CSV table of C-alpha atoms and ligand atoms in Angstrom, one decimal:
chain,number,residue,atom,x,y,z
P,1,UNK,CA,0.0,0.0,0.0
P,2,UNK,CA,1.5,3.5,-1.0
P,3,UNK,CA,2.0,5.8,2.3
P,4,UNK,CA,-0.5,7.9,0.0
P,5,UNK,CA,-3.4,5.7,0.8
P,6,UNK,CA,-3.3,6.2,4.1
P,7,UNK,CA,-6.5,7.4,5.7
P,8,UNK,CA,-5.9,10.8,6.0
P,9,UNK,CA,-6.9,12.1,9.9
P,10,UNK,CA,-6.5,15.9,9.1
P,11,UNK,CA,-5.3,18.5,6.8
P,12,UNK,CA,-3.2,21.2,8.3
P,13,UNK,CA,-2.7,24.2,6.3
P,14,UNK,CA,-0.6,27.7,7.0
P,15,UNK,CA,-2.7,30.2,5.8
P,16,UNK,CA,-0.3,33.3,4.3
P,17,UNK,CA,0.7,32.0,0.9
P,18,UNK,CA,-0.9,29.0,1.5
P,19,UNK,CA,-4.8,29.5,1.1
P,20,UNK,CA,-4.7,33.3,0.4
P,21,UNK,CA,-1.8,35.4,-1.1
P,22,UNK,CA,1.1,36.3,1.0
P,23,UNK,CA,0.6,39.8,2.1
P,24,UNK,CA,3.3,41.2,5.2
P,25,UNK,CA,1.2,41.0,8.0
P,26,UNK,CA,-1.9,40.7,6.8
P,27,UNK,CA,-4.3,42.0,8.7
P,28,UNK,CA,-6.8,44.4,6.6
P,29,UNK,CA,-9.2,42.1,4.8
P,30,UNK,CA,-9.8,43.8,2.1
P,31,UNK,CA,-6.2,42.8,1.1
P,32,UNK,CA,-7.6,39.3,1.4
P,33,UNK,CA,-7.0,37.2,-1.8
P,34,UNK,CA,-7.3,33.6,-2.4
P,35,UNK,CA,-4.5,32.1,-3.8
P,36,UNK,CA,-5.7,30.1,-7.2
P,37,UNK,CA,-7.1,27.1,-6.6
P,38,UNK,CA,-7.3,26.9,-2.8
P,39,UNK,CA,-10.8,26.8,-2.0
P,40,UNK,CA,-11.5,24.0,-4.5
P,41,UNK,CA,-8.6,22.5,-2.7
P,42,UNK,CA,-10.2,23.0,0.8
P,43,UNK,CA,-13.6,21.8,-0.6
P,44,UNK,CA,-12.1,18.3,-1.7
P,45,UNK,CA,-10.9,18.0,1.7
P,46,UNK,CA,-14.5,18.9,2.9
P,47,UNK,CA,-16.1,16.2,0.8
P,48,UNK,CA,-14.0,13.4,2.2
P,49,UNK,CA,-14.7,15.0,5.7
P,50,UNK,CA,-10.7,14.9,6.0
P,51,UNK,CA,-10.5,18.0,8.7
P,52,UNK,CA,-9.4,21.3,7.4
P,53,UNK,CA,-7.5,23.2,10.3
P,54,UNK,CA,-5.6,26.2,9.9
P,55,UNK,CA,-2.1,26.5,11.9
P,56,UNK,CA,-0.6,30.0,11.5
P,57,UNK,CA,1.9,32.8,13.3
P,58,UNK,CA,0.8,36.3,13.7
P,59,UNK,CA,3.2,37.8,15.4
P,60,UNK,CA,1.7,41.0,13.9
P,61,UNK,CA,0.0,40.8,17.4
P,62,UNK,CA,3.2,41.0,19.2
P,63,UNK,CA,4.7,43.1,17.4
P,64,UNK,CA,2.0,45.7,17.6
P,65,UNK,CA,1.2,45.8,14.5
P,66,UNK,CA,-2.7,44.7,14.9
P,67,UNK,CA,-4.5,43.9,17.5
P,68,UNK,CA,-5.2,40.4,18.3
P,69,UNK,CA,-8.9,40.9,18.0
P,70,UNK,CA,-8.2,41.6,14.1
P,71,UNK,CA,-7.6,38.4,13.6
P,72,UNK,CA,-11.0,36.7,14.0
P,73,UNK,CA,-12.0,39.3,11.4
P,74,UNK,CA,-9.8,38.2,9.3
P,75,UNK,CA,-10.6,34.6,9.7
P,76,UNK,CA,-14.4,35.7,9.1
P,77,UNK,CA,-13.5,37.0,6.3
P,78,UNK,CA,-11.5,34.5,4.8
P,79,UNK,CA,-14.7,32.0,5.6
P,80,UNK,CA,-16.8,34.2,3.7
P,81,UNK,CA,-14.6,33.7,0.4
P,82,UNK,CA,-14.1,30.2,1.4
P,83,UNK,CA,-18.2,29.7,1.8
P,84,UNK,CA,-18.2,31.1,-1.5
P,85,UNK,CA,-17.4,28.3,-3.2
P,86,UNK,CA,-18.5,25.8,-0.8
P,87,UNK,CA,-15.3,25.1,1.3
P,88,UNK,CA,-14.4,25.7,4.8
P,89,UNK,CA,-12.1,26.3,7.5
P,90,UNK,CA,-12.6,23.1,10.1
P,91,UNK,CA,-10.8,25.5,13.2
P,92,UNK,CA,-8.4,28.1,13.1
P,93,UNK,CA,-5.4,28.2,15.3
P,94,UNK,CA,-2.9,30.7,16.0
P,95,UNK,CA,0.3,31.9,17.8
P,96,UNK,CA,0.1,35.8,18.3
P,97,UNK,CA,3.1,36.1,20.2
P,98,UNK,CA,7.4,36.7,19.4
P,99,UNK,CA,10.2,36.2,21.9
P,100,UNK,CA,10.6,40.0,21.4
P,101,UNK,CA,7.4,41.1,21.5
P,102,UNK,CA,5.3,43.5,23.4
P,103,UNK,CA,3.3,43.3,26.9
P,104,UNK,CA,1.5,39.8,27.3
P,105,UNK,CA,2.8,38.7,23.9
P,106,UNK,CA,6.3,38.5,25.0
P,107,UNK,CA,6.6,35.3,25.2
P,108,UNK,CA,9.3,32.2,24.0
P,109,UNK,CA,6.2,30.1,23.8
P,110,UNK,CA,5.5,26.5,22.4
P,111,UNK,CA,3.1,27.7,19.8
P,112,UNK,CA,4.9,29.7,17.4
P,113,UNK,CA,6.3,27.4,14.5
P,114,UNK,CA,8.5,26.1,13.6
P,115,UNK,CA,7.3,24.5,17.3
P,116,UNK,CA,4.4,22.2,17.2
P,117,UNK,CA,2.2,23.3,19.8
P,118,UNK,CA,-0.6,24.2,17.8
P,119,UNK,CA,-0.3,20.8,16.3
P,120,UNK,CA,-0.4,19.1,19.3
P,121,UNK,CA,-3.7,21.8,20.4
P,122,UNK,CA,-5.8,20.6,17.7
P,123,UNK,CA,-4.4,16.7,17.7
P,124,UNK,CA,-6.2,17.1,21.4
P,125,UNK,CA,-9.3,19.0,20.3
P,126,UNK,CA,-9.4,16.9,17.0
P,127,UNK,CA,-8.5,13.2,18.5
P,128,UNK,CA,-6.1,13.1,15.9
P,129,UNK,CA,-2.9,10.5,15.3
P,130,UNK,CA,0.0,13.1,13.9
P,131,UNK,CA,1.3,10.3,12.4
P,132,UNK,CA,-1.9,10.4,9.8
P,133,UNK,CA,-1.7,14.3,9.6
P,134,UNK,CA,-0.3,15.9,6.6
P,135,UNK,CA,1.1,20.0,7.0
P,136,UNK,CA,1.1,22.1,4.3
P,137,UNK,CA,3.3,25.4,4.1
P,138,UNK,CA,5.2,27.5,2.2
P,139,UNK,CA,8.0,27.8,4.6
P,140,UNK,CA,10.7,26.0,6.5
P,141,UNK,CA,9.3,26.6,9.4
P,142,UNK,CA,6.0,25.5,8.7
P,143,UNK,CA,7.6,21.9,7.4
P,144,UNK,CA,10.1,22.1,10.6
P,145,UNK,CA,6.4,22.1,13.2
P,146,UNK,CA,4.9,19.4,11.0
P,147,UNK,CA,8.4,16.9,11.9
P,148,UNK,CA,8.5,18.0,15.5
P,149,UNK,CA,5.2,16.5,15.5
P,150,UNK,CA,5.6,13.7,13.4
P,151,UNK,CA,3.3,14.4,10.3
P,152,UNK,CA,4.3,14.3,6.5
P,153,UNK,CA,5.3,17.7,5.1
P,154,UNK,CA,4.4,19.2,1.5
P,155,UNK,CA,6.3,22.6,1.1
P,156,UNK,CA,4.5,24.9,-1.5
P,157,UNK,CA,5.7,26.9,-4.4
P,158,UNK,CA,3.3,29.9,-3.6
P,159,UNK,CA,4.1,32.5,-0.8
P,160,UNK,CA,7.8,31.8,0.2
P,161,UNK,CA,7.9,28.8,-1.2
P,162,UNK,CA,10.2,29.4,-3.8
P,163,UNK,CA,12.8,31.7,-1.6
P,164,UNK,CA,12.4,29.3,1.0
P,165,UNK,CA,13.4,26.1,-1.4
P,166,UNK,CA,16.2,28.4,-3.3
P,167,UNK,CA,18.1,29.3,0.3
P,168,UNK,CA,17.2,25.7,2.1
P,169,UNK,CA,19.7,25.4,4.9
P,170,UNK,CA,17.6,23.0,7.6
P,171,UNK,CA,18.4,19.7,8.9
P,172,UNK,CA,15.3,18.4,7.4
P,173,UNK,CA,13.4,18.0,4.3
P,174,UNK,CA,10.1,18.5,3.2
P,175,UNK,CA,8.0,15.2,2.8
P,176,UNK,CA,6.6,16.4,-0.9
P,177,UNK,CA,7.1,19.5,-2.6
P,178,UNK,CA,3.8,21.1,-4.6
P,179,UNK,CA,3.0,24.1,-6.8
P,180,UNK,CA,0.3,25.0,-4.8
P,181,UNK,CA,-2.5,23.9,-2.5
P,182,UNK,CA,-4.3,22.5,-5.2
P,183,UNK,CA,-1.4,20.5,-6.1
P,184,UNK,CA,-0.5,19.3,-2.9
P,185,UNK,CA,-4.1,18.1,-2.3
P,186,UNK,CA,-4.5,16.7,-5.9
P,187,UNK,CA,-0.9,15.0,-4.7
P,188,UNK,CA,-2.8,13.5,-1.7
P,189,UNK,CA,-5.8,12.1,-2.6
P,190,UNK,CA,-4.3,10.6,-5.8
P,191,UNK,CA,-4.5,7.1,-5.8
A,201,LIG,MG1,3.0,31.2,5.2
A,202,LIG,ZN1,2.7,31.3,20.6
């Protein structure tokens, strides 16, 4: 049986230049765009029930650049687009904090990637086995969360996918490498 086959227990996916464009701290949703492909991506997760959860850093928060609250509007927003063509968001999750950060957010926590912590948040909320988890990013440090945790890996090409590949200097590799969410998911449920 190829490791493909494997039931899949969840999908985790970064969100910046994952599901919509990279923008630098995003935080303004009207800057909100999908990246190409994503939300048929996310809905083919959907229809196999396969869990669609959403890992991501916004040290934004931390840094001062928005406030925390900003966030869930962004996330409402980004369902909105996502409902628009029938996919969704399972649960978001997200670190708001940076070793160098300010007030409450200043913080060397377990959350921020390329630490798993918010893998290991939602395996508790989700029931899942890492082991049958797949994380999909578009940089190192995404991929580095997903092997402290023990899932497969697929770096993307979109967002910092490319840089990231071009200047690869990690002990580790990414499981699969894809053009895109769409590709990566394609890539997964292939048989
Ligand atoms: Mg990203
Ligand atoms: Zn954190």
């Amino acid at each position: 049986m190829s490791k493909r086959s494997t039931a899949i227990a969840a999908v985790f996916l970064d969100r910046d230049g994952v599901i919509n464009e990279e923008v630098e701290y995003l935080s303004d949703s009207s800057k909100l765009r999908l990246v190409p492909g994503s939300a048929r991506a996310i809905r083919l997760l959907n229809e196999r029930a396969i869990p669609v959860i959403v890992v991501t850093n916004q040290s934004g928060v931390a840094r001062g650049y928005y406030p925390e609250s900003r966030i869930a509007h962004l996330h409402h927003a980004l369902d909105e687009s996502l409902k628009d063509e029938g996919a969704h968001i399972d649960r978001f999750y997200y670190c708001p904090h940076h070793p160098e950060g300010l007030g409450k957010y200043r913080i060397d926590c377990e959350c921020r990637k390329p630490k798993p912590g918010l893998l290991h948040e939602a395996a508790k909320d989700f029931s899942l086995n890492l082991k049958n988890c797949i994380i999909i990013g578009d940089k190192a440090s995404d991929i580095g969360a997903g092997i402290a945790a023990g899932c497969r890996t697929i770096l993307v090409m979109t967002g910092y996918g490319k840089k990231e590949l071009a200047s690869w200097n990690q002990p580790f590799q990414p499981g699969h490498v894809a053009e895109d969410l769409q590709g990566s998911v394609e890539w997964l449920l292939r048989d």
